[in-house]
Coordinates of C-alpha atoms in Angstrom, one line a residue:
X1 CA 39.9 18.3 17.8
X2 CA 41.0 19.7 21.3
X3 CA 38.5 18.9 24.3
X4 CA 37.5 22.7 24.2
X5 CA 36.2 22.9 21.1
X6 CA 34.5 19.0 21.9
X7 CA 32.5 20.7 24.6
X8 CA 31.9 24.0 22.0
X9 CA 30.5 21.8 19.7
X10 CA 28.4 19.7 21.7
X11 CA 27.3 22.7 23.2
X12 CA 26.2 24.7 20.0
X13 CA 24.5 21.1 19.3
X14 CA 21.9 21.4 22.6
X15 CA 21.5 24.7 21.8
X16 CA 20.3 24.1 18.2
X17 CA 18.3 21.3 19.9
X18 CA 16.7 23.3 22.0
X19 CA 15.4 26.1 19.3
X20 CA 14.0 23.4 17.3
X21 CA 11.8 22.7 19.8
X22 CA 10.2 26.5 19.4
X23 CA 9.9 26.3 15.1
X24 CA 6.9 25.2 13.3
X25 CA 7.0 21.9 12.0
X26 CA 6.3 22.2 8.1
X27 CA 5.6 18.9 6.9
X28 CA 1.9 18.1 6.6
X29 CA 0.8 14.7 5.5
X30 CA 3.4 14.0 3.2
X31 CA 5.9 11.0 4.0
X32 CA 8.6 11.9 6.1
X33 CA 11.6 10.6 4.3
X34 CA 13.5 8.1 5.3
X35 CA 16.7 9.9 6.1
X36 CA 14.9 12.0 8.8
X37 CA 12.8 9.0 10.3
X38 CA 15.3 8.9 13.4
X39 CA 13.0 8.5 16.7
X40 CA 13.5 5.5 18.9
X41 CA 10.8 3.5 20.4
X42 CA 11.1 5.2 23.6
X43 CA 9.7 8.7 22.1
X44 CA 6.6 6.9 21.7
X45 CA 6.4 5.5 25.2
X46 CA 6.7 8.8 27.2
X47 CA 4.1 10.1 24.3
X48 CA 1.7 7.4 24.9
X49 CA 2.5 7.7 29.0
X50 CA 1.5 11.3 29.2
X51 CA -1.5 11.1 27.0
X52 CA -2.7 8.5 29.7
X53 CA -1.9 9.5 32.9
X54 CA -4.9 11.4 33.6
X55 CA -6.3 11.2 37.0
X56 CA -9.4 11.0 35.2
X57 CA -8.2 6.9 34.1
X58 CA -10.0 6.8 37.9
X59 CA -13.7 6.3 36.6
X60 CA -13.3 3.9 34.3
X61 CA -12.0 1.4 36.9
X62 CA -15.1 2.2 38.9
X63 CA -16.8 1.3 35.9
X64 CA -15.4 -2.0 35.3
X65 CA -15.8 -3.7 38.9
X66 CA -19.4 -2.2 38.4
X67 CA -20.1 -3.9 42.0
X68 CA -19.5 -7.5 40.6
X69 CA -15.3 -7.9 40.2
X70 CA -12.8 -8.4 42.6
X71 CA -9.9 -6.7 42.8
X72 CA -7.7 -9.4 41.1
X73 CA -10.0 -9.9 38.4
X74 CA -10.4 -6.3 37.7
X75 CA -6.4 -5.9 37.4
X76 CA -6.3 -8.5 35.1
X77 CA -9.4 -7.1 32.9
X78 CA -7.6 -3.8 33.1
X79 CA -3.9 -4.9 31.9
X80 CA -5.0 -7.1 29.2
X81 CA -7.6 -4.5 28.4
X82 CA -5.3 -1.7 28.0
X83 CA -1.8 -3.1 27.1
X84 CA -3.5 -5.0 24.4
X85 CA -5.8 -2.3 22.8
X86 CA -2.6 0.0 22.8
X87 CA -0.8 -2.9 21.3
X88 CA -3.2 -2.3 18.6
X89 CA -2.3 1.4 18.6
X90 CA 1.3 -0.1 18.0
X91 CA 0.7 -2.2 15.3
X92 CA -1.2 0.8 13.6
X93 CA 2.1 2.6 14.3
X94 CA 4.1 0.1 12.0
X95 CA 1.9 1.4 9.1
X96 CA 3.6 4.8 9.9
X97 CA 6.7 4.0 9.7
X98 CA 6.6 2.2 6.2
X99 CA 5.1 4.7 4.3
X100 CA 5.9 7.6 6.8
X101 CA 2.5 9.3 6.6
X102 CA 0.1 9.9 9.0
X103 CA -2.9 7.0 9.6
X104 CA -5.6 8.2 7.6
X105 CA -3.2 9.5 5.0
X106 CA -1.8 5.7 4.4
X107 CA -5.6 4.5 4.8
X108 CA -6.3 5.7 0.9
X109 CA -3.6 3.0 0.0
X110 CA -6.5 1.0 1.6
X111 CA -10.0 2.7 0.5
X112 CA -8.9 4.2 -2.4
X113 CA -8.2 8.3 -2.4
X114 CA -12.0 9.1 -2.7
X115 CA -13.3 5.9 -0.7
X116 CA -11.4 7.1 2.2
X117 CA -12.8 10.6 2.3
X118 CA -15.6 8.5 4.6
X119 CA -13.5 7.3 7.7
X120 CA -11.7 10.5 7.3
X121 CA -14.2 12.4 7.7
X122 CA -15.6 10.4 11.0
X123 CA -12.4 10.4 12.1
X124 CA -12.4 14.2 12.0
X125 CA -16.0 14.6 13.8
X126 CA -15.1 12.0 16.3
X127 CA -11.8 13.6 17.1
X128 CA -13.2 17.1 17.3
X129 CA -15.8 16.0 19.9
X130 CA -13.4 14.2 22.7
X131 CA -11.3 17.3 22.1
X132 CA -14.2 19.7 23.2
X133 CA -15.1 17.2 26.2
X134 CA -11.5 17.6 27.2
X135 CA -11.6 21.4 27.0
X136 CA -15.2 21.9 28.7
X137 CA -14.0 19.4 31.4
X138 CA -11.0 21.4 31.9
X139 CA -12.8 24.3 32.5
X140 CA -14.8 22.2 35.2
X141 CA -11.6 21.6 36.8
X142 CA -10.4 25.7 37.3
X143 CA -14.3 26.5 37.8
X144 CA -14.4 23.8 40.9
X145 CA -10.7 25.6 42.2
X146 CA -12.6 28.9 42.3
X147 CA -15.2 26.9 44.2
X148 CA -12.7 26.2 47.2
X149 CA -11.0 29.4 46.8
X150 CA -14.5 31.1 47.6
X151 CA -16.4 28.5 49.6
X152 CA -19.3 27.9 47.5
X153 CA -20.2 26.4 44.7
X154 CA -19.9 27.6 40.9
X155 CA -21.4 27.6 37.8
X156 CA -19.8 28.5 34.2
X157 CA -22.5 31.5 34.4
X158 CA -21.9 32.4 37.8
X159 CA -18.1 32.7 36.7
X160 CA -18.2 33.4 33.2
X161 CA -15.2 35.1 33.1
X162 CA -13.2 32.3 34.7
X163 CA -14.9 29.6 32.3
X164 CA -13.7 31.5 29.4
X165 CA -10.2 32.1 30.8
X166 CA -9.7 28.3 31.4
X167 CA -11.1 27.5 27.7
X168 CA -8.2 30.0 26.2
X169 CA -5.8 28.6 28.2
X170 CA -6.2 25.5 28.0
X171 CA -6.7 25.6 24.1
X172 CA -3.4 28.1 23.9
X173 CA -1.2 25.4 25.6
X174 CA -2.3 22.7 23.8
X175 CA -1.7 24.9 20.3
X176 CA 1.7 25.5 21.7
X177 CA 2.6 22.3 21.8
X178 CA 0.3 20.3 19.2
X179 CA 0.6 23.6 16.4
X180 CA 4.7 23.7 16.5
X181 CA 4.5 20.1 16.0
X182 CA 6.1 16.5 16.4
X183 CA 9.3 17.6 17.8
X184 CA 7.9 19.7 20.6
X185 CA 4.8 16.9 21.3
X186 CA 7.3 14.4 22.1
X187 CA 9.7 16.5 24.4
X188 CA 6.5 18.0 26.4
X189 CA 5.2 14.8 26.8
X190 CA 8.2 13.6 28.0
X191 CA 8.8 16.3 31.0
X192 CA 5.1 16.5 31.4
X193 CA 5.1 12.7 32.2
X194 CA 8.0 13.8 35.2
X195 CA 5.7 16.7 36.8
X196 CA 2.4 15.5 36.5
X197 CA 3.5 11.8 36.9
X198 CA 4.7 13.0 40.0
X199 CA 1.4 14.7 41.4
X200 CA -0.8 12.4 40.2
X201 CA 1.2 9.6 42.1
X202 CA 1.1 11.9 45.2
X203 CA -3.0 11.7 44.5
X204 CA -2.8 8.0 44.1
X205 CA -1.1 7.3 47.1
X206 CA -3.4 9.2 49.3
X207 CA -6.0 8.1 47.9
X208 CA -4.7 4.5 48.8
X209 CA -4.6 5.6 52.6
X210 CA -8.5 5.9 52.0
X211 CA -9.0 1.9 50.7
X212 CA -10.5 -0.7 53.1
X213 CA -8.1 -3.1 52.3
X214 CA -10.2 -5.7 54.5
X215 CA -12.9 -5.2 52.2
X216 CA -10.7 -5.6 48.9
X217 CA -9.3 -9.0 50.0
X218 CA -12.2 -10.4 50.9
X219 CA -14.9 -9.4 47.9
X220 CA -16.2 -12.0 45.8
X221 CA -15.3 -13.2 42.7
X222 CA -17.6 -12.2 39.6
X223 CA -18.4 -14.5 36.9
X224 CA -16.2 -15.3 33.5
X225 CA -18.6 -13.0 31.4
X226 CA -18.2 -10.2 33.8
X227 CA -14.4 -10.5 33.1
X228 CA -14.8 -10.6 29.3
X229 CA -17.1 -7.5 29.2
X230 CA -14.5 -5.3 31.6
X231 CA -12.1 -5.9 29.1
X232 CA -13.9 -4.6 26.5
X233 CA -15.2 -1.6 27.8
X234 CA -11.0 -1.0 29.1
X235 CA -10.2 -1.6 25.5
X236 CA -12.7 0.5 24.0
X237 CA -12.3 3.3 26.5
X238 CA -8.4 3.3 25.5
X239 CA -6.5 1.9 22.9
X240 CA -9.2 1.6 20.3
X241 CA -10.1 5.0 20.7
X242 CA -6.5 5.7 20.0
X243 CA -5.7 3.7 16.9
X244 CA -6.2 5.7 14.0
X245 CA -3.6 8.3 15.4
X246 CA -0.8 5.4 16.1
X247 CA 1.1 6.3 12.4
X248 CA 0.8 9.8 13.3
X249 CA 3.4 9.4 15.6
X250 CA 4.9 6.1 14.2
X251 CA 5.6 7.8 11.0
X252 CA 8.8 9.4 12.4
X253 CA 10.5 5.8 14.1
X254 CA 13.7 4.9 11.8
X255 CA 13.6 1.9 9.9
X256 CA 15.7 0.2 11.5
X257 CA 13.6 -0.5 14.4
X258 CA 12.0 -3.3 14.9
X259 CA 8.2 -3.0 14.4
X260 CA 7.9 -5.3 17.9
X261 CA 9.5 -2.7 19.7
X262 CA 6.9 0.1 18.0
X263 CA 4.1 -2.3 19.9
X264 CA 5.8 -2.9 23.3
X265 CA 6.5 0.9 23.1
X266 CA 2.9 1.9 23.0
X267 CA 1.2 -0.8 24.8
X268 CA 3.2 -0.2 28.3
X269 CA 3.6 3.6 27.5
X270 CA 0.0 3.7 27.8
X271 CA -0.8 0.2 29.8
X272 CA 1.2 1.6 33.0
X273 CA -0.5 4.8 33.6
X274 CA -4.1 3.4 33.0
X275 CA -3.5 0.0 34.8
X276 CA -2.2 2.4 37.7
X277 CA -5.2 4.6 37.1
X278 CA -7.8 2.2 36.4
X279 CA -6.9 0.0 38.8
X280 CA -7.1 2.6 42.0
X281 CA -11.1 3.2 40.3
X282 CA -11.6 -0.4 41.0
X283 CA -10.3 -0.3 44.4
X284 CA -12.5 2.9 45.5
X285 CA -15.2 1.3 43.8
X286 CA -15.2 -1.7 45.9
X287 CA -14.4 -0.2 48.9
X288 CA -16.2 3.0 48.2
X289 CA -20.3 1.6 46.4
X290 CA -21.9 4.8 46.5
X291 CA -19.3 6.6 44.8
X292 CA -20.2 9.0 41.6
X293 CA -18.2 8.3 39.1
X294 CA -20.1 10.3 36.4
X295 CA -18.8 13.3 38.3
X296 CA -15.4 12.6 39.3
X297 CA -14.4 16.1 39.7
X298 CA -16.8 16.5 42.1
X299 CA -16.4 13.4 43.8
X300 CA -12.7 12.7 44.3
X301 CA -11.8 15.2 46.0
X302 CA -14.1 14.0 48.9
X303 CA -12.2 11.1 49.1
X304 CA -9.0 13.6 49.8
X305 CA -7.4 15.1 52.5
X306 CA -9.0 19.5 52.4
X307 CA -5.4 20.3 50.8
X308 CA -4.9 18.1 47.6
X309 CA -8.0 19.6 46.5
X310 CA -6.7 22.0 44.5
X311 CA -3.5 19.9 43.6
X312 CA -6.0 17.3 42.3
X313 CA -7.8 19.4 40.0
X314 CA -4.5 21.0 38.7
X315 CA -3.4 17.1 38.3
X316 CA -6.9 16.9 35.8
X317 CA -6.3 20.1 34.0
X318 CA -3.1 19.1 33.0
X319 CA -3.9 15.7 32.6
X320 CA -6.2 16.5 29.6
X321 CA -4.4 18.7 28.1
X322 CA -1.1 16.1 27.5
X323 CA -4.3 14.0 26.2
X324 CA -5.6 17.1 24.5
X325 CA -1.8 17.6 22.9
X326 CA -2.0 14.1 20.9
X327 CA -5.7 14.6 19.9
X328 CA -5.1 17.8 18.3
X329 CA -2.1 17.3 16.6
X330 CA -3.5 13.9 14.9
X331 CA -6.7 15.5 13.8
X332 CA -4.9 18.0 12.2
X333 CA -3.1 15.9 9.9
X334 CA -6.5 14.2 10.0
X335 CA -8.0 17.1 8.6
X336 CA -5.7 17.7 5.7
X337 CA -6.3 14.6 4.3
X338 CA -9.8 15.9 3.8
X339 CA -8.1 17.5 1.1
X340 CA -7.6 21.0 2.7
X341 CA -5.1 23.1 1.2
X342 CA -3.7 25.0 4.3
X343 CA -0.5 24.3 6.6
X344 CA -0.6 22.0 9.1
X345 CA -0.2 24.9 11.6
X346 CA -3.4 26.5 10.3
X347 CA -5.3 23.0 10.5
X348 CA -4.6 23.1 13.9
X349 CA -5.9 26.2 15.0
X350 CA -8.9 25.2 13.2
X351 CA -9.7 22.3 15.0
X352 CA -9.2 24.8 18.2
X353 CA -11.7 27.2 16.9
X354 CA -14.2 24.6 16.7
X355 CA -13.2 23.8 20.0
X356 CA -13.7 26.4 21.6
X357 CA -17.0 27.3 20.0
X358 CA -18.0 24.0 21.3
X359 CA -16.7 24.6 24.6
X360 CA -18.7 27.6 24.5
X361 CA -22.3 26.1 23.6
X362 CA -21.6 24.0 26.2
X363 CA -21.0 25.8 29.1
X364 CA -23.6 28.5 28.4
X365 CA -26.0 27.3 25.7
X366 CA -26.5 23.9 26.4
X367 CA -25.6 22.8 29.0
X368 CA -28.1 19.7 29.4
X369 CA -26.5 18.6 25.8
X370 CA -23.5 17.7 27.4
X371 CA -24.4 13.8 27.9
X372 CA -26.2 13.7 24.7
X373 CA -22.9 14.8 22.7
X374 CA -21.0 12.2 24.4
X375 CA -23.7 9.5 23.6
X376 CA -23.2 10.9 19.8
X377 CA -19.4 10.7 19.7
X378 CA -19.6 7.7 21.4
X379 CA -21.6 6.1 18.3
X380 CA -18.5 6.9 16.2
X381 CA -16.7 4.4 17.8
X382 CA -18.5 2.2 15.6
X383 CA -17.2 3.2 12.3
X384 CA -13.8 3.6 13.8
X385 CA -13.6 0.2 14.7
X386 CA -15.0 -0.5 11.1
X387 CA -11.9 1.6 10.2
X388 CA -9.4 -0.6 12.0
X389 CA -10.6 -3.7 10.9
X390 CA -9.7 -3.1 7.1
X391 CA -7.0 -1.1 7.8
X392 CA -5.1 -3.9 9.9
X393 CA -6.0 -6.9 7.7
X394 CA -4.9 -4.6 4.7
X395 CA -1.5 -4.0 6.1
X396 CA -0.9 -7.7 6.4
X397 CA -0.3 -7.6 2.3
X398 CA 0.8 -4.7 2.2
X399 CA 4.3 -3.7 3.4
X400 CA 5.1 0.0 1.0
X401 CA 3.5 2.3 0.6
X402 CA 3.7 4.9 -2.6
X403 CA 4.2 8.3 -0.7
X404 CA 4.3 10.4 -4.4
X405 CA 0.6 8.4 -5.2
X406 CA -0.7 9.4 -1.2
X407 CA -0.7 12.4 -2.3
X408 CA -2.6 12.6 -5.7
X409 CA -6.3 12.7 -6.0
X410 CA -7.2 11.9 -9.2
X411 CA -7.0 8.6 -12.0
X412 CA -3.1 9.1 -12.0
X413 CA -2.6 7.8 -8.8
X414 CA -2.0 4.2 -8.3
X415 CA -4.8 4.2 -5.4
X416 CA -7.3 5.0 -7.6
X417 CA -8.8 1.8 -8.2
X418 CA -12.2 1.8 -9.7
X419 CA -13.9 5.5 -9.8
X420 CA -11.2 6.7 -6.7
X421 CA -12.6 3.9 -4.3
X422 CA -11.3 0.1 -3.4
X423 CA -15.1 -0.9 -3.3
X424 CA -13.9 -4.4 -1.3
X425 CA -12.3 -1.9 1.0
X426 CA -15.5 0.4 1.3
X427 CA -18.1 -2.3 1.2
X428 CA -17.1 -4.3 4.5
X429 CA -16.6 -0.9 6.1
X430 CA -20.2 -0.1 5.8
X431 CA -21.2 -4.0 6.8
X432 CA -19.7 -3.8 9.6
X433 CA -21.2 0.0 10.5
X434 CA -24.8 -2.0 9.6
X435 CA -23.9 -4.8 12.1
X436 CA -22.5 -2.9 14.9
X437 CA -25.6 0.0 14.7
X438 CA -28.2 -2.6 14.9
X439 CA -27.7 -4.1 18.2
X440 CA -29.3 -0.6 18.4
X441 CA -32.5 -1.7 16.9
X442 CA -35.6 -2.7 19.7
X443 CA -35.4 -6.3 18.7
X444 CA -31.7 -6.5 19.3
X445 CA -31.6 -4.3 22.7
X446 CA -31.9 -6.5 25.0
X447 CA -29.2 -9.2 23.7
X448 CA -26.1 -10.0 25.6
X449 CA -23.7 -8.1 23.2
X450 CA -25.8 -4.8 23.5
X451 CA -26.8 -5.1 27.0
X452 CA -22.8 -5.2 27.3
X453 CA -21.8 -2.9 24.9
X454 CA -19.7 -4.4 22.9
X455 CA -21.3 -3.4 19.1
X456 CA -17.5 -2.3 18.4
X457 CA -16.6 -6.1 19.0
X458 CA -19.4 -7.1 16.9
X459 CA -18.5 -4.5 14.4
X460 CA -14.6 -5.7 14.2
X461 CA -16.0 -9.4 13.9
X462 CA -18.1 -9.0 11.2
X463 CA -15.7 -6.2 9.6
X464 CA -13.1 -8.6 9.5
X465 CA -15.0 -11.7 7.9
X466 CA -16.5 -9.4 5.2
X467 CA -13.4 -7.5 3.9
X468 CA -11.6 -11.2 3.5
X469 CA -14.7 -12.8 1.8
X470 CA -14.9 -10.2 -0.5
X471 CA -10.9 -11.1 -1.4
X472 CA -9.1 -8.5 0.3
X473 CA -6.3 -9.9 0.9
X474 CA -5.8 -10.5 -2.8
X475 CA -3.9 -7.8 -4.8
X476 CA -6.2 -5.6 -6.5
X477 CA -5.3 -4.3 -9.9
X478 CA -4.3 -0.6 -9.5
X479 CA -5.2 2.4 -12.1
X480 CA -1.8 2.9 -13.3
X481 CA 1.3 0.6 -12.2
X482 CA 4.0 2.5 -10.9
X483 CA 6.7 0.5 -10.0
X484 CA 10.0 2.0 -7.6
X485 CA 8.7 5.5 -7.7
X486 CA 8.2 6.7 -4.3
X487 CA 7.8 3.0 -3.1
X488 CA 9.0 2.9 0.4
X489 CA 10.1 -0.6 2.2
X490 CA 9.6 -1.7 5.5
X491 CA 13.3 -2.5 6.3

């Protein structure tokens, strides 16, 4: 072949490349097959570095010095906080790439096809919630722009026609990205990470300009326990809220990778941003005590020079939205395997109604509900954790997955177990919902694990120990023995 029609070639190649990117991606929750599992570990490292580059990473740093950490100590919490949840999300991603279906798909392998309609549907709720935060906090973000822009300070009903302009938009974009599908995610992600990587460092810098660095060096040290709890509110704030979407995007890594790289691939995509992120909060809040960091849009921007205003609150809109991307595209796979009989492309616009009906409650209904909801989704992390627990000890036995049996609902399929359920499965699931929710209980308020929030590390605990003295780890007896058909192999 001449060097002419090389370069023709390559060139109708890109081209084909780049009209993929624009066509809506079919496949559902079924397995991807093997043959088109080709993604490398670095797809999910620019996916996992956009979704967590938010400038928004800045309050939860403030959160974890909490007026008792140093700087040091609050870096450390942060990186072994962060990189190690996400390794988490990694390992989650391994699932995904055996059996190539999403996480909650492969999680009736684990609960059994009617069992696993429970975390399912938390998962569903849970996701649906942080999706409306992100939109109604986007909306904050181009209502506080028209604040500069006309010197004085708005409302959602003093602008109502800006509110609802930011909700469409910023549910459109994330449909055009998260409703064509995988292909498209990753390659936004990617670019997005370039741009907004770019002007969010710009922020970050600046706001370095504004540290007492005098101040940092010389705080005082906080105490072991302090430590302990900052890395697991960094852990619970990131990776753990993350894990049941990790074989979403796993699912489409070839088999040939190594399932350490699928971990070190997620845990500094994501660790890098936050530690960046997180670890700028800490420094403003130990230089910067009176700072509000349950109001970040209004109160970064203070700590900026007059003209990255705007540029800072562009930096948040878009921030969510490559966070809003992932959420959306998991939870509609999440909410096929409800059982819904629609495309994937359709699930996804559904979750953005409900969005956006949220979004709209919010800003002009209730607006004092606002905390509340998060206090509610926030509960869920409970049962999620719960989730993760099984789901994670389970995949230490089990390395295939049946994609044809994923797929079937009723007594044929070989994760049917006992009336559709894998009670062992479902049982420590619940145990460990009972154990983390009653640290909620008066007599159990004031102990150290409540006081420090950390019910989803009880819950894990005790998740954990139940599911492996109920046997769990032993093979269970399926409903019909299907041997080779549809088996996939971790390579």
């Amino acid at each position: 072949m001449s060097d002419p029609q090389v370069a023709s070639t390559a060139a109708t190649e890109e081209a084909d490349g780049f009209r993929s990117l624009f066509q809506v991606e079919e496949r559902g929750i079924e397995a991807v097959p093997p043959a088109e599992q080709t993604s490398r570990p670095k797809e999910l490292f620019w996916i996992w570095f956009a979704g967590n580059i938010s400038i928004l990473g800045l309050p939860l740093g403030i959160w974890v010095v909490a007026g008792v950490l140093n700087i040091w100590q609050a870096l450390l919490a942060t990186v072994i906080g962060s990189v190690g949840s996400f390794a988490i999300v990694g390992l989650v991603s391994i699932a995904g790439q055996r059996g190539g279906a999403p996480s909650l798909t492969l999680s009736r392998a684990t609960f059994g096809v009617i069992g696993n309609f429970f975390p399912t549907l938390v998962a569903i709720v849970s996701r649906w919630g942080w999706e409306t935060v992100n939109t109604v906090t986007a909306a904050f973000a181009i209502i506080s722009i028209g604040s500069i822009i006309t010197g004085r300070d708005l409302l959602p009903s003093d602008a109502p026609i800006v509110a609802v302009a930011a909700v469409l938009a910023f549910l459109l974009l994330t449909l055009a990205v998260s409703g064509l599908g995988h292909k498209t995610l990753a390659a936004v992600q990617q670019w997005a990470t370039y741009l907004f990587g770019a002007l969010t460092l710009v922020i970050v810098v600046a706001l370095a300009f504004r540290i007492d660095w005098q101040v940092v060096f010389s705080a005082e040290s906080g105490p072991v326990s302090a430590i302990l709890i900052a890395i697991g509110t960094v852990a619970a704030g990131t990776g753990i809220a993350w894990a049941n979407s990790g074989a979403d995007l796993g699912r489409y890594q070839s088999p040939s990778v190594k399932p350490s790289r699928l971990v070190s691939a997620s845990a500094f995509g994501a660790g890098i941003p936050l530690v960046i992120m997180i670890g700028m909060g800490s420094l403003i809040a130990i230089t910067e005590p009176n700072f509000d960091p349950s109001n970040p849009l209004a109160a970064i921007p203070a700590l900026l020079p007059p003209w990255m205003s705007i540029p800072f609150l562009l930096a948040a809109f878009f921030g969510l939205l490559m966070s809003n991307n992932i959420s959306v595209y998991s939870s509609g796979l999440t909410l096929l395997t409800l059982g819904i009989k629609t495309r994937r492309f359709y699930a996804v616009m559904l979750e953005l109604v409900a969005s956006f009906v949220g979004s709209m409650l919010f800003l002009f209904v209730f607006a004092n509900f606002y905390d509340a909801f998060i206090g509610f989704i926030t509960l869920l992390a409970v049962p999620l954790v719960a989730w993760l627990a099984v789901f994670l000890l389970d995949m230490i036995k089990r390395t295939r997955y049946d994609s044809e049996a994923l797929l079937v609902m009723g007594p044929t399929s070989r994760y049917w177990y006992r009336g559709g359920v894998e009670w062992r499965a479902l049982a420590a699931w619940f145990i460990g919902i009972v154990a983390g929710y009653s640290l909620r209980l008066d007599a159990l308020a004031d102990s150290w694990l409540a006081a420090n929030g950390l019910d989803w590390a009880l819950t894990m605990v005790v998740t954990a120990v139940a599911y492996l003295v109920f046997g769990g780890l032993t093979s269970t007896k399926l409903a019909r023995d299907l041997p080779g058909r549809g088996d996939r192999t971790h390579a």
